[in-house]
Amino acid sequence: MQIFINTYGTYVHVKDDMFQIKIREDKSQPVKVNHIAAHKITSFIMSKGAALSTDAIALALKHNIDIVVVENDGHPMGRFWHSKLGSTTKIRKEQLKASLDRTAVTWIKLWLGNKLENQSDFLQDLKKHRSNLHEFLDIKTEAILDFRRKILESEAKEINEVAESFRGWEGSAGRHYFEALSTCMPDAFAFKGRSFRPAQDEFNAMLNYAYGILYSRIERALMLAGLDPFVGFMHRDDYNSKSLVFDFIEPYRIYADRFVFRLFTGKKINKNYFSEFTGGFSLNEEGKAFFVAPYLEYLDSEKIRYKGRLQTRLNAVQLEAHRFANSLIE
């Protein structure tokens, strides 16, 4: 179970060796108190404005429960993590070596190739109920697949030789992709393109929040597999940049894309879920309350077919992280 805490003033501490969560949504109402056994929890995701006792942190560390502190837009700021690495240091040594040779090229081609294939498959799925957009979506799909072919056909001894080209082709494919998604959106929520922080529209605000949650889960999967989230292959090694998270997440962005798009086209989105400020939009408390529970259900509970077996989406991510880590030391 993942516990998402985004109500201001929530306090998490320990009583009788269980987590006690006190929530006061309204000063005129009594405090709500919940008790949850540690073995039922896999992680806490906490927005700013909540409080956490050191006893709660210690109990979480004892039971290997991840605690992630996130920005208001859902992007992780940091996490509490036990001091035991839980895997061989050989994985991280080989990861660093791989970042400097042809291995990085092979994996980046795979991850980007899968990302663009997922995007093209999604656009083809959108044709099913949009007969008037068949030709337009086919054009966009072919453009994305053309950039995918360029990436897959590229050869290099190390990633620096092709990284700039890869970023350019990926970005161009993304512009076709998001133009297609915007065209398929209800008129009230059409958008001009991908925008980050701040989001320039409601769709990007919710998508950014969905990506933020996914970032924290990708980082956790990598760490559990014994990988260093800061040693990436293609994304730049800027100060404190979790480059591998940004590399590895690429094929899985489609999870957020499909879920958020489905909410907007299913007419489930209310403009009251967003706050507009100078320069952009953000998902407000009402919007987060609407969004988080079904999104976590989609990631953590719904099953997809992965290598011939039914797995949750995040179990599949974890298995892929272990497969990647093991490949480095084979």
Coordinates of C-alpha atoms in Angstrom, one line a residue:
M1 CA 0.0 0.0 0.0
Q2 CA 1.2 3.5 -0.9
I3 CA 0.2 6.3 1.4
F4 CA -0.1 9.7 -0.3
I5 CA -0.3 12.6 2.2
N6 CA -1.1 16.0 0.7
T7 CA -3.4 17.6 3.3
Y8 CA -1.7 20.5 5.0
G9 CA -1.1 19.9 8.7
T10 CA -1.2 16.1 8.6
Y11 CA 1.0 14.6 11.3
V12 CA 2.5 11.1 11.1
H13 CA 3.9 9.5 14.2
V14 CA 4.0 6.1 15.9
K15 CA 1.7 4.6 18.5
D16 CA 1.7 1.0 19.7
D17 CA 4.3 0.2 17.0
M18 CA 1.9 1.3 14.3
F19 CA 1.8 4.5 12.2
Q20 CA -0.8 6.9 13.5
I21 CA -1.9 9.5 10.9
K22 CA -3.7 12.6 12.2
I23 CA -5.5 14.7 9.6
R24 CA -7.4 17.9 10.2
E25 CA -9.0 19.0 6.9
D26 CA -11.0 21.8 8.5
K27 CA -10.4 23.6 11.8
S28 CA -14.1 23.4 12.6
Q29 CA -14.0 19.6 12.4
P30 CA -12.4 17.1 14.8
V31 CA -9.1 15.5 13.9
K32 CA -9.3 12.3 11.9
V33 CA -7.0 9.6 13.2
N34 CA -6.0 6.5 11.3
H35 CA -3.8 3.6 12.5
I36 CA -1.9 1.5 9.9
A37 CA 0.4 -1.5 10.5
A38 CA 3.9 -1.0 9.1
H39 CA 3.8 -4.3 7.1
K40 CA 0.9 -3.0 5.0
I41 CA 2.8 0.0 3.7
T42 CA 5.3 0.1 0.9
S43 CA 5.9 3.9 0.8
F44 CA 4.8 7.3 2.0
I45 CA 4.7 10.2 -0.5
M46 CA 4.4 13.5 1.4
S47 CA 3.7 17.0 0.2
K48 CA 5.2 20.0 2.0
G49 CA 3.2 21.1 5.0
A50 CA 2.9 17.7 6.6
A51 CA 4.9 16.6 9.7
L52 CA 6.7 13.4 10.3
S53 CA 8.2 12.3 13.6
T54 CA 11.6 10.7 13.9
D55 CA 9.9 7.6 15.4
A56 CA 7.9 7.3 12.2
I57 CA 11.0 7.6 10.2
A58 CA 12.7 5.0 12.2
L59 CA 9.8 2.6 11.9
A60 CA 9.7 3.1 8.2
L61 CA 13.4 2.4 7.9
K62 CA 13.1 -0.7 10.0
H63 CA 10.4 -2.1 7.6
N64 CA 12.1 -0.8 4.4
I65 CA 9.3 1.7 3.7
D66 CA 10.2 4.4 1.3
I67 CA 9.4 8.0 2.4
V68 CA 9.4 10.5 -0.5
V69 CA 9.0 14.3 0.0
V70 CA 7.5 16.0 -3.1
E71 CA 7.1 19.5 -4.4
N72 CA 3.6 20.9 -4.9
D73 CA 3.7 19.8 -8.5
G74 CA 4.5 16.2 -7.5
H75 CA 8.2 16.2 -8.4
P76 CA 10.3 14.5 -5.7
M77 CA 12.6 16.7 -3.6
G78 CA 14.2 13.9 -1.6
R79 CA 13.6 10.7 0.3
F80 CA 14.5 8.8 3.5
W81 CA 16.3 5.6 2.6
H82 CA 18.0 3.0 4.8
S83 CA 21.8 3.0 4.8
K84 CA 22.1 -0.6 3.5
L85 CA 22.7 -0.7 -0.2
G86 CA 21.2 -4.2 -0.5
S87 CA 23.2 -5.3 -3.5
T88 CA 26.7 -5.8 -4.8
T89 CA 28.8 -2.7 -5.4
K90 CA 29.9 -4.4 -8.6
I91 CA 26.6 -3.3 -10.2
R92 CA 27.5 0.4 -9.7
K93 CA 31.1 -0.1 -10.8
E94 CA 29.9 -1.7 -14.1
Q95 CA 27.2 0.9 -14.5
L96 CA 29.9 3.6 -14.5
K97 CA 31.9 1.7 -17.0
A98 CA 28.9 1.2 -19.2
S99 CA 28.2 4.9 -19.3
L100 CA 31.5 5.4 -21.1
D101 CA 31.3 2.7 -23.8
R102 CA 29.0 1.1 -26.4
T103 CA 26.8 -0.4 -23.7
A104 CA 25.2 3.0 -23.0
V105 CA 24.4 3.4 -26.7
T106 CA 22.7 0.0 -26.8
W107 CA 20.4 0.7 -23.8
I108 CA 19.6 4.3 -24.8
K109 CA 18.5 3.0 -28.3
L110 CA 16.3 0.4 -26.6
W111 CA 14.7 2.9 -24.2
L112 CA 14.1 5.6 -26.7
G113 CA 13.0 3.1 -29.3
N114 CA 10.4 1.7 -26.9
K115 CA 9.3 5.2 -26.0
L116 CA 8.6 6.2 -29.6
E117 CA 7.0 2.9 -30.4
N118 CA 4.6 3.4 -27.4
Q119 CA 3.8 6.9 -28.6
S120 CA 3.0 5.6 -32.1
D121 CA 0.9 2.7 -30.8
F122 CA -1.1 5.2 -28.7
L123 CA -1.8 7.4 -31.7
Q124 CA -3.0 4.4 -33.6
D125 CA -5.3 3.4 -30.7
L126 CA -6.8 6.9 -30.9
K127 CA -8.0 6.3 -34.5
K128 CA -10.6 3.8 -33.2
H129 CA -13.2 6.4 -32.4
R130 CA -11.9 9.3 -34.5
S131 CA -12.6 8.4 -38.1
N132 CA -12.2 12.1 -39.2
L133 CA -8.6 12.1 -37.9
H134 CA -7.3 8.9 -39.5
E135 CA -5.1 10.5 -42.1
F136 CA -3.8 13.1 -39.6
L137 CA -2.9 10.5 -37.0
D138 CA -1.3 8.3 -39.6
I139 CA 0.9 11.2 -40.7
K140 CA 2.0 11.9 -37.1
T141 CA 2.6 8.2 -36.4
E142 CA 4.8 7.8 -39.5
A143 CA 6.8 10.9 -38.5
I144 CA 7.4 9.4 -35.0
L145 CA 8.4 6.0 -36.4
D146 CA 10.8 7.7 -38.9
F147 CA 12.6 9.3 -36.0
R148 CA 12.6 5.9 -34.2
R149 CA 14.3 4.3 -37.2
K150 CA 17.0 7.0 -37.2
I151 CA 17.7 6.2 -33.6
L152 CA 17.8 2.5 -34.0
E153 CA 19.9 2.6 -37.1
S154 CA 22.6 4.8 -35.5
E155 CA 25.9 3.3 -34.5
A156 CA 28.5 4.8 -32.1
K157 CA 31.3 3.6 -29.8
E158 CA 30.0 5.9 -27.0
I159 CA 26.9 7.8 -26.3
N160 CA 28.5 11.3 -26.6
E161 CA 28.9 10.7 -30.3
V162 CA 25.1 10.4 -30.9
A163 CA 23.5 12.0 -27.8
E164 CA 22.8 15.4 -29.5
S165 CA 21.2 13.7 -32.5
F166 CA 19.1 11.4 -30.2
R167 CA 17.9 14.4 -28.2
G168 CA 17.0 16.2 -31.4
W169 CA 15.1 13.3 -32.9
E170 CA 13.3 12.5 -29.7
G171 CA 12.3 16.1 -29.3
S172 CA 11.0 16.3 -32.8
A173 CA 9.0 13.1 -32.4
G174 CA 7.6 14.5 -29.2
R175 CA 6.3 17.6 -31.0
H176 CA 4.4 15.5 -33.4
Y177 CA 3.1 13.3 -30.6
F178 CA 1.8 16.1 -28.4
E179 CA 0.3 18.0 -31.4
A180 CA -1.7 14.8 -32.1
L181 CA -2.8 14.5 -28.5
S182 CA -3.9 18.1 -28.4
T183 CA -5.9 17.7 -31.6
C184 CA -7.8 14.8 -30.0
M185 CA -8.6 16.7 -26.8
P186 CA -11.9 18.4 -26.0
D187 CA -11.7 22.0 -27.3
A188 CA -11.8 23.4 -23.7
F189 CA -8.5 21.7 -22.9
A190 CA -6.6 21.8 -26.2
F191 CA -3.0 22.9 -25.6
K192 CA -0.1 24.4 -27.7
G193 CA 2.5 21.8 -26.9
R194 CA 4.6 20.3 -24.1
S195 CA 5.3 22.7 -21.2
F196 CA 7.1 21.8 -18.0
R197 CA 7.6 24.0 -14.9
P198 CA 5.4 26.0 -14.9
A199 CA 2.8 24.2 -17.1
Q200 CA 1.1 26.5 -19.5
D201 CA -2.3 24.7 -19.4
E202 CA -4.3 22.2 -17.4
F203 CA -3.3 19.1 -19.4
N204 CA 0.4 19.8 -18.9
A205 CA -0.1 20.6 -15.2
M206 CA -1.7 17.2 -14.5
L207 CA 0.8 15.4 -16.8
N208 CA 3.7 17.0 -14.9
Y209 CA 2.2 15.8 -11.6
A210 CA 1.8 12.3 -13.0
Y211 CA 5.4 12.3 -14.2
G212 CA 6.5 13.5 -10.8
I213 CA 4.9 10.5 -9.0
L214 CA 6.4 8.2 -11.7
Y215 CA 9.9 9.7 -11.2
S216 CA 9.9 8.8 -7.5
R217 CA 8.8 5.2 -8.3
I218 CA 11.4 4.8 -11.1
E219 CA 14.1 6.0 -8.7
R220 CA 13.0 3.5 -6.1
A221 CA 13.0 0.7 -8.7
L222 CA 16.6 1.5 -9.7
M223 CA 17.8 1.7 -6.1
L224 CA 16.2 -1.6 -5.2
A225 CA 18.0 -3.1 -8.2
G226 CA 21.3 -1.8 -6.9
L227 CA 21.8 1.0 -9.4
D228 CA 22.9 4.5 -8.9
P229 CA 20.2 6.9 -10.0
F230 CA 22.8 9.7 -10.6
V231 CA 24.9 7.8 -13.1
G232 CA 23.0 8.1 -16.4
F233 CA 23.9 7.4 -20.0
M234 CA 22.4 10.1 -22.1
H235 CA 20.9 12.8 -19.8
R236 CA 23.5 15.3 -18.7
D237 CA 25.5 14.8 -15.5
D238 CA 24.5 18.1 -14.1
Y239 CA 25.0 18.8 -10.3
N240 CA 22.6 16.6 -8.3
S241 CA 20.8 15.4 -11.5
K242 CA 19.4 11.9 -11.3
S243 CA 20.4 11.2 -14.9
L244 CA 19.6 7.5 -14.9
V245 CA 16.1 8.1 -13.7
F246 CA 15.5 10.4 -16.7
D247 CA 17.0 7.8 -19.0
F248 CA 15.2 4.8 -17.6
I249 CA 11.8 6.5 -17.3
E250 CA 11.4 7.1 -21.1
P251 CA 9.5 3.9 -22.1
Y252 CA 7.2 4.3 -19.0
R253 CA 6.1 7.8 -19.6
I254 CA 3.3 6.3 -21.7
Y255 CA 1.7 5.1 -18.4
A256 CA 1.2 8.7 -17.4
D257 CA 0.3 9.9 -20.9
R258 CA -2.5 7.4 -21.4
F259 CA -4.0 7.8 -17.9
V260 CA -4.1 11.6 -17.9
F261 CA -5.4 11.7 -21.5
R262 CA -8.1 9.3 -20.6
L263 CA -9.3 11.6 -17.8
F264 CA -9.5 14.6 -20.1
T265 CA -11.2 12.9 -23.0
G266 CA -13.5 11.1 -20.6
K267 CA -14.9 14.4 -19.5
K268 CA -13.8 13.8 -15.9
I269 CA -11.8 16.9 -15.5
N270 CA -13.1 20.0 -13.8
K271 CA -11.3 23.4 -14.2
N272 CA -11.7 23.8 -10.5
Y273 CA -9.0 21.2 -10.1
F274 CA -6.4 23.7 -11.2
S275 CA -5.0 27.0 -9.9
E276 CA -3.9 29.6 -12.4
F277 CA -1.0 31.9 -11.4
T278 CA 1.3 34.3 -13.2
G279 CA 3.0 32.3 -15.8
G280 CA 1.1 29.0 -15.6
F281 CA -1.2 26.4 -14.0
S282 CA -0.8 23.9 -11.2
L283 CA -2.9 21.1 -9.9
N284 CA -4.5 22.3 -6.6
E285 CA -5.5 20.3 -3.5
E286 CA -8.9 19.4 -4.9
G287 CA -7.3 18.2 -8.1
K288 CA -4.7 16.1 -6.3
A289 CA -7.4 14.5 -4.2
F290 CA -9.3 13.6 -7.4
F291 CA -6.2 12.4 -9.2
V292 CA -3.9 10.5 -6.8
A293 CA -5.9 7.5 -5.7
P294 CA -7.0 6.2 -9.1
Y295 CA -3.6 6.9 -10.6
L296 CA -1.9 4.9 -7.9
E297 CA -4.4 2.1 -8.4
Y298 CA -3.6 2.2 -12.1
L299 CA 0.2 1.9 -11.4
D300 CA 0.2 -0.4 -8.4
S301 CA -2.9 -2.7 -8.9
E302 CA -4.1 -2.9 -12.4
K303 CA -2.5 -5.8 -14.3
I304 CA -0.8 -5.7 -17.8
R305 CA 0.8 -8.6 -19.7
Y306 CA 4.6 -8.5 -19.2
K307 CA 6.7 -11.3 -20.8
G308 CA 3.8 -13.7 -20.8
R309 CA 2.6 -13.0 -17.3
L310 CA 0.2 -10.6 -15.7
Q311 CA 2.0 -8.0 -13.6
T312 CA 1.2 -4.5 -12.3
R313 CA 2.8 -1.7 -14.2
L314 CA 5.2 -1.0 -11.4
N315 CA 6.1 -4.6 -10.9
A316 CA 7.0 -4.7 -14.6
V317 CA 9.2 -1.6 -14.1
Q318 CA 10.9 -3.3 -11.2
L319 CA 11.6 -6.5 -13.1
E320 CA 13.1 -4.4 -16.0
A321 CA 15.3 -2.5 -13.5
H322 CA 16.6 -5.8 -12.2
R323 CA 17.1 -7.1 -15.8
F324 CA 19.1 -4.0 -16.6
A325 CA 21.2 -4.3 -13.5
N326 CA 21.9 -8.0 -14.0
S327 CA 23.0 -7.4 -17.6
L328 CA 25.7 -5.1 -16.4
I329 CA 27.4 -7.8 -14.4
E330 CA 26.8 -10.9 -16.6

